[in-house]
Amino acid sequence: GQNIDQPTEMTATEGAIVQINCTYQTSGFNGLFWYQQHAGEAPTFLSYNVLDGLEEKGRFSSFLSRSKGYSYLLLKELQMKDSASYLCAVRASNSGYALNFGKGTSLLVTP
Amino acid sequence: GAVVSQHPSRVICKSGTSVKIECRSLDFQATTMFWYRQFPKQSLMLMATSNEGSKATYEQGVEKDKFLINHASLTLSTLTVTSAHPEDSSFYICSASKYDGTGLHEQFFGPGTRLTVL
């Protein structure tokens, strides 16, 4: 099975930087994904890590350490529209490319 | 791009009726589609993996006779909730897997279907 843990809620200020952590336990690790989900909407893809290191994509970066079972999503220059739930998802090699999602971190960006 | 549509977006039905939800990949062919369920303030829970032309693979605890999945073509999968009850009220989201040539197999999500069973 897979256990994915991430904080339930976070609050940050507009213009600031926030880091959302995710730890996981899985057999046959085959990639970690971050998604953004606004209330009542489907998740949208943010990033994908399968090798150790940092992937940067504009204001968003994601880091992975496979040996530690750890990832983080870094959001820079926060905007009000970044208020959403951020989902960490792990894919296992024996899962047929299905994703196992964490419970999500609800981020509130304040003025 | 890669667009996935779902229909209907919202449905309200009486207890005991069946509801069919369609998931379509509009601009790509998806050999694999996934069905998730999300309860309020919870994360997405995988219900089943649907492969074109074969039987769906259900996750533990998901009744295959209650949640019927049909994947008749590379662009269409349907989920039928049979004899729906109030506890089946949830947000149902499908996704379609697209291979980008690098091993990513990114999943693109549909907009979801809000099911309310009275």
Short mmCIF file of C-alpha atoms in Angstrom, two decimals:
data_model
loop_
_atom_site.label_atom_id
_atom_site.label_comp_id
_atom_site.label_asym_id
_atom_site.label_seq_id
_atom_site.Cartn_x
_atom_site.Cartn_y
_atom_site.Cartn_z
CA GLY A 1 0.00 0.00 0.00
CA GLN A 2 0.94 3.65 -0.08
CA ASN A 3 0.85 6.17 2.75
CA ILE A 4 0.98 9.80 1.72
CA ASP A 5 1.14 12.54 4.30
CA GLN A 6 0.90 16.29 3.82
CA PRO A 7 -0.24 19.15 6.05
CA THR A 8 -3.94 19.81 6.12
CA GLU A 9 -3.87 23.58 5.96
CA MET A 10 -1.40 26.39 5.39
CA THR A 11 -1.68 30.16 5.27
CA ALA A 12 0.71 32.54 3.54
CA THR A 13 0.84 36.18 2.51
CA GLU A 14 0.52 37.50 -1.02
CA GLY A 15 3.97 37.91 -2.59
CA ALA A 16 5.60 35.47 -0.20
CA ILE A 17 7.04 31.99 -0.71
CA VAL A 18 5.44 28.84 0.67
CA GLN A 19 6.67 25.25 0.80
CA ILE A 20 4.22 22.36 0.99
CA ASN A 21 5.78 19.10 2.12
CA CYS A 22 4.74 15.57 1.26
CA THR A 23 6.08 12.32 2.64
CA TYR A 24 5.22 8.94 1.26
CA GLN A 25 5.78 5.24 1.65
CA THR A 26 5.34 3.03 -1.37
CA SER A 27 6.65 -0.05 -3.05
CA GLY A 28 7.75 0.27 -6.64
CA PHE A 29 7.91 4.07 -6.78
CA ASN A 30 7.30 5.34 -10.29
CA GLY A 31 6.79 9.07 -10.00
CA LEU A 32 5.37 11.82 -7.82
CA PHE A 33 2.90 14.39 -9.04
CA TRP A 34 1.59 17.66 -7.68
CA TYR A 35 -1.85 18.91 -8.63
CA GLN A 36 -3.77 22.08 -7.84
CA GLN A 37 -7.47 21.84 -7.18
CA HIS A 38 -9.88 24.72 -6.68
CA ALA A 39 -13.09 23.96 -4.82
CA GLY A 40 -15.61 22.09 -6.95
CA GLU A 41 -13.21 21.72 -9.85
CA ALA A 42 -11.02 18.96 -11.20
CA PRO A 43 -7.32 18.85 -10.35
CA THR A 44 -4.87 20.49 -12.72
CA PHE A 45 -1.35 19.20 -13.24
CA LEU A 46 1.50 21.22 -11.75
CA SER A 47 4.61 19.06 -11.72
CA TYR A 48 6.12 15.62 -12.01
CA ASN A 49 9.27 14.19 -10.40
CA VAL A 50 10.64 10.72 -10.95
CA LEU A 51 14.35 11.38 -10.28
CA ASP A 52 15.89 13.10 -7.27
CA GLY A 53 16.26 16.83 -7.50
CA LEU A 54 14.43 20.02 -8.24
CA GLU A 55 12.10 20.66 -11.17
CA GLU A 56 11.36 24.30 -11.80
CA LYS A 57 8.38 25.58 -13.72
CA GLY A 58 7.88 29.31 -13.49
CA ARG A 59 6.63 30.26 -10.02
CA PHE A 60 6.31 26.60 -9.06
CA SER A 61 9.11 24.18 -8.22
CA SER A 62 8.97 20.63 -6.95
CA PHE A 63 11.68 18.64 -5.21
CA LEU A 64 12.04 14.90 -4.72
CA SER A 65 14.23 12.69 -2.54
CA ARG A 66 13.43 9.07 -3.20
CA SER A 67 15.67 7.76 -0.43
CA LYS A 68 13.80 9.87 2.11
CA GLY A 69 10.35 9.39 0.59
CA TYR A 70 9.98 13.14 0.57
CA SER A 71 8.85 15.84 -1.81
CA TYR A 72 7.93 19.48 -1.57
CA LEU A 73 6.14 21.97 -3.75
CA LEU A 74 7.50 25.50 -3.63
CA LEU A 75 5.30 28.39 -4.68
CA LYS A 76 6.97 31.77 -5.18
CA GLU A 77 5.50 35.25 -5.51
CA LEU A 78 2.20 34.07 -4.16
CA GLN A 79 -0.95 35.45 -5.70
CA MET A 80 -4.47 35.43 -4.32
CA LYS A 81 -5.51 33.02 -7.06
CA ASP A 82 -3.06 30.47 -5.65
CA SER A 83 -5.51 29.84 -2.81
CA ALA A 84 -6.49 26.23 -3.51
CA SER A 85 -5.90 22.68 -2.41
CA TYR A 86 -2.58 21.14 -3.42
CA LEU A 87 -2.55 17.41 -3.88
CA CYS A 88 0.51 15.20 -3.71
CA ALA A 89 0.08 11.96 -5.67
CA VAL A 90 2.33 8.94 -6.00
CA ARG A 91 2.41 6.42 -8.80
CA ALA A 92 3.59 2.87 -8.25
CA SER A 93 5.01 0.68 -10.97
CA ASN A 94 2.45 -2.01 -10.25
CA SER A 95 -0.50 0.35 -10.34
CA GLY A 96 -0.98 0.56 -14.07
CA TYR A 97 -0.22 4.30 -13.99
CA ALA A 98 -2.99 4.99 -11.47
CA LEU A 99 -2.28 7.69 -8.90
CA ASN A 100 -2.65 7.47 -5.15
CA PHE A 101 -3.48 10.88 -3.76
CA GLY A 102 -2.70 12.41 -0.40
CA LYS A 103 -5.48 14.25 1.42
CA GLY A 104 -4.36 17.58 0.07
CA THR A 105 -3.12 20.78 1.63
CA SER A 106 -5.54 23.68 1.66
CA LEU A 107 -3.54 26.87 1.06
CA LEU A 108 -4.99 30.25 1.92
CA VAL A 109 -3.23 33.30 0.52
CA THR A 110 -4.01 36.48 2.44
CA PRO A 111 -3.47 40.11 1.39
CA GLY B 1 -3.51 20.23 -25.55
CA ALA B 2 -5.27 17.38 -23.86
CA VAL B 3 -8.89 17.91 -22.93
CA VAL B 4 -11.12 15.54 -21.04
CA SER B 5 -14.84 16.15 -20.76
CA GLN B 6 -17.41 14.67 -18.43
CA HIS B 7 -21.15 14.59 -18.77
CA PRO B 8 -23.27 15.44 -16.92
CA SER B 9 -21.60 17.99 -14.67
CA ARG B 10 -24.34 17.70 -12.08
CA VAL B 11 -27.05 15.15 -11.50
CA ILE B 12 -29.70 14.77 -8.86
CA CYS B 13 -31.57 11.50 -8.71
CA LYS B 14 -33.89 9.54 -6.49
CA SER B 15 -32.66 6.67 -4.39
CA GLY B 16 -32.76 3.39 -6.31
CA THR B 17 -32.23 4.82 -9.76
CA SER B 18 -29.17 4.35 -11.95
CA VAL B 19 -26.97 7.15 -13.21
CA LYS B 20 -24.54 7.03 -16.11
CA ILE B 21 -21.53 9.35 -16.30
CA GLU B 22 -19.53 9.73 -19.49
CA CYS B 23 -15.86 10.56 -19.74
CA ARG B 24 -14.36 11.54 -23.09
CA SER B 25 -10.86 12.43 -24.20
CA LEU B 26 -11.54 15.05 -26.84
CA ASP B 27 -8.23 15.47 -28.66
CA PHE B 28 -6.24 12.36 -27.89
CA GLN B 29 -6.67 8.63 -27.59
CA ALA B 30 -6.47 7.22 -24.10
CA THR B 31 -5.85 3.53 -23.67
CA THR B 32 -6.34 3.93 -19.94
CA MET B 33 -8.90 5.93 -18.04
CA PHE B 34 -9.34 6.17 -14.30
CA TRP B 35 -12.37 6.85 -12.14
CA TYR B 36 -12.00 8.63 -8.83
CA ARG B 37 -14.45 9.64 -6.13
CA GLN B 38 -14.02 12.60 -3.84
CA PHE B 39 -16.08 13.26 -0.71
CA PRO B 40 -16.20 16.78 0.76
CA LYS B 41 -12.84 17.94 2.09
CA GLN B 42 -11.32 14.56 1.27
CA SER B 43 -8.81 13.62 -1.35
CA LEU B 44 -9.44 11.71 -4.55
CA MET B 45 -9.90 8.01 -4.03
CA LEU B 46 -9.23 5.74 -6.98
CA MET B 47 -12.23 3.55 -7.72
CA ALA B 48 -11.14 1.69 -10.83
CA THR B 49 -8.80 1.59 -13.78
CA SER B 50 -10.44 1.22 -17.14
CA ASN B 51 -8.61 -0.15 -20.17
CA GLU B 52 -10.10 0.01 -23.63
CA GLY B 53 -11.57 -3.29 -24.69
CA SER B 54 -11.06 -5.10 -21.41
CA LYS B 55 -12.65 -5.38 -18.01
CA ALA B 56 -12.01 -2.65 -15.49
CA THR B 57 -9.77 -3.25 -12.49
CA TYR B 58 -11.50 -2.21 -9.29
CA GLU B 59 -9.83 -1.05 -6.10
CA GLN B 60 -10.42 -2.93 -2.90
CA GLY B 61 -13.77 -2.09 -1.37
CA VAL B 62 -15.36 -0.84 -4.60
CA GLU B 63 -18.28 -3.00 -5.70
CA LYS B 64 -17.93 -3.83 -9.38
CA ASP B 65 -21.61 -4.75 -9.67
CA LYS B 66 -22.64 -1.38 -8.30
CA PHE B 67 -20.21 0.75 -10.26
CA LEU B 68 -20.30 -0.54 -13.81
CA ILE B 69 -17.52 0.66 -16.06
CA ASN B 70 -17.48 0.36 -19.83
CA HIS B 71 -14.53 1.47 -21.97
CA ALA B 72 -15.76 0.78 -25.47
CA SER B 73 -13.42 3.06 -27.39
CA LEU B 74 -10.12 4.89 -27.01
CA THR B 75 -11.95 8.13 -26.28
CA LEU B 76 -14.91 7.10 -24.14
CA SER B 77 -15.40 5.46 -20.76
CA THR B 78 -18.66 5.35 -18.85
CA LEU B 79 -19.38 4.83 -15.18
CA THR B 80 -22.87 3.70 -14.21
CA VAL B 81 -23.87 3.95 -10.57
CA THR B 82 -26.57 1.33 -10.23
CA SER B 83 -29.33 1.55 -7.64
CA ALA B 84 -27.85 4.73 -6.23
CA HIS B 85 -28.29 5.55 -2.54
CA PRO B 86 -27.65 8.76 -0.60
CA GLU B 87 -24.25 7.47 0.55
CA ASP B 88 -23.19 7.38 -3.12
CA SER B 89 -23.54 11.17 -3.29
CA SER B 90 -20.09 12.43 -4.16
CA PHE B 91 -17.91 14.16 -6.73
CA TYR B 92 -16.91 11.66 -9.41
CA ILE B 93 -13.87 12.56 -11.50
CA CYS B 94 -12.40 10.70 -14.43
CA SER B 95 -8.94 11.03 -15.88
CA ALA B 96 -7.36 9.87 -19.11
CA SER B 97 -3.76 8.85 -19.45
CA LYS B 98 -1.72 10.27 -22.32
CA TYR B 99 1.75 9.04 -23.12
CA ASP B 100 4.10 11.88 -24.07
CA GLY B 101 7.01 9.71 -25.23
CA THR B 102 9.15 10.31 -22.14
CA GLY B 103 7.51 7.93 -19.71
CA LEU B 104 5.35 10.58 -18.10
CA HIS B 105 1.93 9.08 -18.84
CA GLU B 106 0.36 12.28 -17.60
CA GLN B 107 -3.20 12.08 -16.43
CA PHE B 108 -5.64 14.71 -17.58
CA PHE B 109 -8.71 15.14 -15.45
CA GLY B 110 -12.26 15.78 -16.46
CA PRO B 111 -14.23 18.58 -14.77
CA GLY B 112 -16.05 16.14 -12.51
CA THR B 113 -19.66 15.14 -11.96
CA ARG B 114 -21.47 16.13 -8.79
CA LEU B 115 -23.93 13.35 -7.92
CA THR B 116 -26.63 13.95 -5.34
CA VAL B 117 -28.90 11.07 -4.44
CA LEU B 118 -32.07 12.03 -2.58
#
